[in-house]
Short mmCIF file of C-alpha atoms in Angstrom, two decimals:
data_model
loop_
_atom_site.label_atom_id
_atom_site.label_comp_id
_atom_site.label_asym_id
_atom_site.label_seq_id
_atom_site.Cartn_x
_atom_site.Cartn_y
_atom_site.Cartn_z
CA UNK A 22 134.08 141.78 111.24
CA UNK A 23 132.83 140.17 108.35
CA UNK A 24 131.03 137.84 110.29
CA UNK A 25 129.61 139.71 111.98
CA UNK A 26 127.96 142.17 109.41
CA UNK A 27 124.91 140.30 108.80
CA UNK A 28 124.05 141.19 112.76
CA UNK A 29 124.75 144.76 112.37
CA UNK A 30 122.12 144.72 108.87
CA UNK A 31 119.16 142.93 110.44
CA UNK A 32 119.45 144.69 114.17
CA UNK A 33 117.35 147.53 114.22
CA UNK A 34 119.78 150.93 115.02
CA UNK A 35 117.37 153.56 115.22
CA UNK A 36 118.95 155.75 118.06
CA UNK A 37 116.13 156.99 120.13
CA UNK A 38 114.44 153.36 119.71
CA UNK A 39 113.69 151.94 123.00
CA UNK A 40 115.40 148.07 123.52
CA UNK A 41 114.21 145.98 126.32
CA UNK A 42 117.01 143.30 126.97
CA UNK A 43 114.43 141.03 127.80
CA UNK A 44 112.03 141.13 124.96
CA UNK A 45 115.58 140.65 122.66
CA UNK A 46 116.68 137.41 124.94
CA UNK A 47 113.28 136.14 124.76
CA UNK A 48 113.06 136.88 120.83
CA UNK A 49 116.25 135.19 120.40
CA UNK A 50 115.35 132.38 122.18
CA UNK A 51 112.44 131.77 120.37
CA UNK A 52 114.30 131.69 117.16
CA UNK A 53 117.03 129.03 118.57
CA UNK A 54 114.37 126.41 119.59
CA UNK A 55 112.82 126.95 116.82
CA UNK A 56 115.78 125.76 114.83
CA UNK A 57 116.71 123.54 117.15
CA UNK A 58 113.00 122.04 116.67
CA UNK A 59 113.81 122.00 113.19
CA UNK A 60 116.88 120.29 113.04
CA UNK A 61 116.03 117.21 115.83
CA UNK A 62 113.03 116.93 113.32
CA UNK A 63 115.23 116.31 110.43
CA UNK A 64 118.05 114.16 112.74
CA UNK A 65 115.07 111.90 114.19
CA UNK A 66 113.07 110.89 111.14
CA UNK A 67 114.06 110.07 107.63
CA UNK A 68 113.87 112.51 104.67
CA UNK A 69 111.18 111.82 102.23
CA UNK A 70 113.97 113.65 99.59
CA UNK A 71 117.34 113.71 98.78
CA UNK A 72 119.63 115.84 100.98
CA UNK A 73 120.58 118.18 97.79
CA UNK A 74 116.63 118.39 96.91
CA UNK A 75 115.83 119.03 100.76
CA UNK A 76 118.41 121.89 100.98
CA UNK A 77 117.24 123.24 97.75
CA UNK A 78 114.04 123.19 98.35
CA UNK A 79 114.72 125.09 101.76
CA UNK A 80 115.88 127.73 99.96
CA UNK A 81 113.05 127.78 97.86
CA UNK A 82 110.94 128.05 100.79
CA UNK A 83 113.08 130.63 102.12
CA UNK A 84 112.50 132.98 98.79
CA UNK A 85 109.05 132.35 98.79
CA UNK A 86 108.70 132.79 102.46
CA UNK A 87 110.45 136.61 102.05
CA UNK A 88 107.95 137.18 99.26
CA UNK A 89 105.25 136.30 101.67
CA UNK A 90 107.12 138.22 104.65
CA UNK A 91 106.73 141.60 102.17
CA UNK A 92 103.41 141.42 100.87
CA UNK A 93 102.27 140.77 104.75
CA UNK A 94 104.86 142.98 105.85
CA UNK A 95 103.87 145.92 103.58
CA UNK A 96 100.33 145.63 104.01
CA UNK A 97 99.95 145.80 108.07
CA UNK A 98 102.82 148.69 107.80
CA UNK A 99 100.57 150.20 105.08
CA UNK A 100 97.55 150.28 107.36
CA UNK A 101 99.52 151.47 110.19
CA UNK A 102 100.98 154.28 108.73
CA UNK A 103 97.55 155.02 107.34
CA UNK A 104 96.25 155.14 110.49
CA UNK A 105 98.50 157.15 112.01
CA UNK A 106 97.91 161.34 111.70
CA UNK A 107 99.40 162.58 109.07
CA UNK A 108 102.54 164.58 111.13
CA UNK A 109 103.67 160.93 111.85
CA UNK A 110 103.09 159.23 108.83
CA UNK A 111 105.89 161.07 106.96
CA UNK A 112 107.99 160.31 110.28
CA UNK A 113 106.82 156.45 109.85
CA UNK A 114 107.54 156.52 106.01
CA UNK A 115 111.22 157.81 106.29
CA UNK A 116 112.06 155.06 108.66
CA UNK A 117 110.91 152.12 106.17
CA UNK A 118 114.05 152.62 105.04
CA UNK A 119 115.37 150.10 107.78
CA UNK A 120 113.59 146.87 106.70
CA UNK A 121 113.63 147.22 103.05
CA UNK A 122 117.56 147.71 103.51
CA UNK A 123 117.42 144.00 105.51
CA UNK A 124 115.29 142.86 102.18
CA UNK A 125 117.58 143.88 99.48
CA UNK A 126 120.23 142.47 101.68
CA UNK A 127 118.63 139.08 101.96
CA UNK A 128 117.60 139.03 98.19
CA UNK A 129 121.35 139.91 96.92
CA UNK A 130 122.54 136.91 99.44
CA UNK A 131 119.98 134.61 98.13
CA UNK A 132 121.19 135.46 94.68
CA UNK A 133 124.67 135.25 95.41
CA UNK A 134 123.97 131.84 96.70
CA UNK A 135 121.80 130.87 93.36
CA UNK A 136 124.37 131.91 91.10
CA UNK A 137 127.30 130.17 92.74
CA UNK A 138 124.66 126.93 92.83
CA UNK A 139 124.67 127.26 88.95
CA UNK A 140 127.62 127.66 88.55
CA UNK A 141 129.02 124.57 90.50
CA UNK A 142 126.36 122.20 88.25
CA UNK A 143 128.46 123.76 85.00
CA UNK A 144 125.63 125.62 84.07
CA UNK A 145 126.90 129.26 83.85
CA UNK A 146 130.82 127.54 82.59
CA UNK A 147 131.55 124.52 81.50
CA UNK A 148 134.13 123.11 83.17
CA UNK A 149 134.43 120.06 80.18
CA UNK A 150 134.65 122.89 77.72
CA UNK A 151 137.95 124.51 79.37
CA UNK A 152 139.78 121.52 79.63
CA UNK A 153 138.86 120.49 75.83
CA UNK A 154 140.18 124.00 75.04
CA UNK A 155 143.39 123.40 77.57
CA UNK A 156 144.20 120.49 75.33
CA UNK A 157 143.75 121.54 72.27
CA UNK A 158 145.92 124.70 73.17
CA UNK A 159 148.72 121.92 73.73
CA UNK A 160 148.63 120.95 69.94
CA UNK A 161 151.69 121.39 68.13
CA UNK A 162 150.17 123.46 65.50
CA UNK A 163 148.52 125.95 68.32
CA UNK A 164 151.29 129.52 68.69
CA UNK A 165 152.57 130.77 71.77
CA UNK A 166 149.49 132.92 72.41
CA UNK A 167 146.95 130.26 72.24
CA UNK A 168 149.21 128.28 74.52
CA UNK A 169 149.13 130.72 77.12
CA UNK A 170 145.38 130.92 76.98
CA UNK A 171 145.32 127.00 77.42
CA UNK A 172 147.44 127.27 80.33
CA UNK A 173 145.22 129.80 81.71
CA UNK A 174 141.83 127.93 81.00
CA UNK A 175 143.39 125.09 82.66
CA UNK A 176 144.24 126.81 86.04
CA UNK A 177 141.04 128.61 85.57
CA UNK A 178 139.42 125.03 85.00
CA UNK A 179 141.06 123.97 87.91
CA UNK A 180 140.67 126.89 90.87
CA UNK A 181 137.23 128.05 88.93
CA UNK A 182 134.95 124.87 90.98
CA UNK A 183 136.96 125.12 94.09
CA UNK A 184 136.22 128.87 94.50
CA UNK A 185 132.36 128.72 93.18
CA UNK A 186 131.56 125.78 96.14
CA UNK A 187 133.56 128.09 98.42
CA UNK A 188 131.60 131.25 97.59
CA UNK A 189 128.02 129.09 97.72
CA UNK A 190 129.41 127.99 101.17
CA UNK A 191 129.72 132.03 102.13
CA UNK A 192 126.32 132.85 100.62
CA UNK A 193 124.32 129.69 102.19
CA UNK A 194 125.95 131.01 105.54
CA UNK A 195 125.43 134.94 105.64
CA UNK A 196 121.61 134.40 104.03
CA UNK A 197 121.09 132.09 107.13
CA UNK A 198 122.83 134.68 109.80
CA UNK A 199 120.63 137.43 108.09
CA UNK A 200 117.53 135.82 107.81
CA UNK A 201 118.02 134.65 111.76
CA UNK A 202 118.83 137.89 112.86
CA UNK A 203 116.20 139.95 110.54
CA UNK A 204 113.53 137.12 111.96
CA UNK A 205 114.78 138.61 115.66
CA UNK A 206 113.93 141.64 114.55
CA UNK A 207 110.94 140.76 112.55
CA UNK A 208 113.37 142.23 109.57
CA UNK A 209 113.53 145.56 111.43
CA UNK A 210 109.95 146.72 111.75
CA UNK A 211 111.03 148.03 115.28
CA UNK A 212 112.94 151.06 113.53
CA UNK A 213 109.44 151.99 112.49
CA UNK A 214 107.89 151.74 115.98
CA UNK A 215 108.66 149.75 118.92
CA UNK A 216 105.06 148.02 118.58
CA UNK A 217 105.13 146.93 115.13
CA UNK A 218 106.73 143.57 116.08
CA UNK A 219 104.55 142.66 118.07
CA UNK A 220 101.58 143.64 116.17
CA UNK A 221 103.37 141.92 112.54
CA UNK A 222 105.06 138.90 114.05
CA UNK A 223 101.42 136.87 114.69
CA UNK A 224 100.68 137.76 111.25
CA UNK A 225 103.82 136.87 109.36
CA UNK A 226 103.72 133.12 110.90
CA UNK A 227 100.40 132.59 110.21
CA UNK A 228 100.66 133.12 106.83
CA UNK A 229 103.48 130.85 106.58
CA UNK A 230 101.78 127.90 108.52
CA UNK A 231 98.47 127.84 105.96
CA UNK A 232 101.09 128.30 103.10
CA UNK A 233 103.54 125.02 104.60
CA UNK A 234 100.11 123.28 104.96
CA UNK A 235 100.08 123.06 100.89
CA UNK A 236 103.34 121.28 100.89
CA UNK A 237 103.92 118.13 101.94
CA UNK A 238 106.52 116.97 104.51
CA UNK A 239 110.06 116.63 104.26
CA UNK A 240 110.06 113.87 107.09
CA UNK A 241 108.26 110.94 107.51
CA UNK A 242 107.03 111.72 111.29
CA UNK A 243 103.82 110.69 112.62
CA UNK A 244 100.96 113.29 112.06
CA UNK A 245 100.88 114.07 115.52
CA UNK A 246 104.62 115.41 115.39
CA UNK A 247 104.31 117.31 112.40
CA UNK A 248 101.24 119.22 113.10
CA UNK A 249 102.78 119.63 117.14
CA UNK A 250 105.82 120.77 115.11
CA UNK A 251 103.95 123.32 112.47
CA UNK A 252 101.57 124.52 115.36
CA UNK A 253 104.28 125.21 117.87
CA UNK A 254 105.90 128.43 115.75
CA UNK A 255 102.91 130.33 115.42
CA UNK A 256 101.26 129.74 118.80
CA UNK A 257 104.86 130.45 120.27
CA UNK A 258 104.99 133.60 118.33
CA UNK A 259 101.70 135.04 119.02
CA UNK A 260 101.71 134.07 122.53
CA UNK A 261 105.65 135.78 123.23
CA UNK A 262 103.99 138.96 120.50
CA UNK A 263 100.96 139.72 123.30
CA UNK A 264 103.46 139.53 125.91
CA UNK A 265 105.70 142.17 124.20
CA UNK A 266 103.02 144.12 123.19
CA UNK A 267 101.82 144.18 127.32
CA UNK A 268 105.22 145.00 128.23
CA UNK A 269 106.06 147.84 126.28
CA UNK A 270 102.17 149.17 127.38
CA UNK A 271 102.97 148.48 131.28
CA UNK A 272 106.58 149.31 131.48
CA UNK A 273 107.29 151.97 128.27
CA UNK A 274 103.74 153.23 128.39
CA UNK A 275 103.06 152.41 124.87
CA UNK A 276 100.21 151.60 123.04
CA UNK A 277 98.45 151.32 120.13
CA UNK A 278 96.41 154.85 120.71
CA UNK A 279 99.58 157.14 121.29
CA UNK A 280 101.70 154.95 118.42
CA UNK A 281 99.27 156.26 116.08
CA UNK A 282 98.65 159.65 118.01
CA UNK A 283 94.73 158.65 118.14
#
């Protein structure tokens, strides 16, 4: 159940949405080869960084790809609701409700997984300081009391690293199940309308590939690799987002002009 719960946040639930099975195999697929792009990249060529500075730099990119995913997010949802008449803007507004509940989730999981990073370097509690205070407690001319905290420090010295690795383990793997999921979903955008994916998803990946052309590789590939490797995602994703967009037009009868009752 629990691992399951970041599916259930980043799938979009609205009941009278329409799903096509296909459009969520093909979105899903997407995402898998795109990881699985991703990781042969890394297993193939050598790092230019450190392991612990290419994971934590991940992350990085992940926070400052969500901050990018919001302020793109929020400004083609802004000028669709705007655009919409004004009986189905409130109805559009209500429903944001959806994807900012997959944000908050992702931020508090990022956090989680921040804090628990901190605290494993000894940088929220020093582990060096409890067992100085463990031993000291052991002095003869310490009482009963401040024995009993020494013991404590010590066990707390002891379980305190094995339970903060543990918990950055948990975080590191629900942010990653979230963030695959919500990128499914394009973070729920589909509880708004049924289009919004479509029309969202081209943007959202293009203004990730001009921001990863600013930073520099993490493997040393040939250039033709890395830029067949950066290119693929977005051309993928715009390519699979007019395909959706045709489909839902052909088969649901939707389109842009009755989405925003024009």
């Amino acid at each position: 159940m629990a691992i399951s719960a970041p599916a259930l946040w980043a799938t979009p639930i609205r009941p009278d949405r329409i799903a096509d099975p296909v459009i969520d195999r093909l979105q899903q697929a997407r995402t898998i080869l795109g990881l699985l792009a991703g990781v042969w990249l890394v297993m193939v060529y050598p790092m230019r960084k450190g392991r612990e500075d290419f994971v934590l730099g991940k992350v990085e990119n992940l926070m400052i790809g969500c901050a990018v995913l919001v302020t793109a997010g929020a400004v083609g949802i802004t000028v669709f609701i705007l655009a919409a008449r004004p009986p189905l803007r409130r109805v559009y507004a209500r429903r944001l409700v959806s994807p900012l509940a997959v944000l908050g989730v992702i931020a508090l999981e990022m956090g989680m997984f921040w804090l628990m990073l901190q605290a494993v370097h000894g940088n929220i509690l020093s582990f060096d300081d409890l067992n100085s205070r463990y031993y000291e407690s052991r002095s003869s001319e310490t009482g009963t009391g401040t024995l009993m905290v020494g013991v404590a420090l010590g066990l707390l010295a002891f379980v305190a690293p094995i339970a903060y690795f543990l918990l950055m383990l948990a975080a590191a793997f629900f942010t990653l199940m979230t963030t695959f999921k919500a990128l499914n979903s394009c973070f729920r955008v589909g509880d708004v309308h049924e289009l919004l994916p479509g029309l969202l998803s081209p943007l959202l990946v293009w203004s990730l590939f001009f921001i990863s052309l600013s930073d520099g590789p993490d493997v040393a590939a040939p250039p033709a690799v890395l830029y067949s490797f950066l290119l693929g995602g977005p051309l993928s994703v715009t390519a699979l987002s007019v395909w959706e967009i045709r489909r839902l037009r052909t088969k649901y009868g939707m389109n842009l002009r009755t989405a925003l009752a024009r």
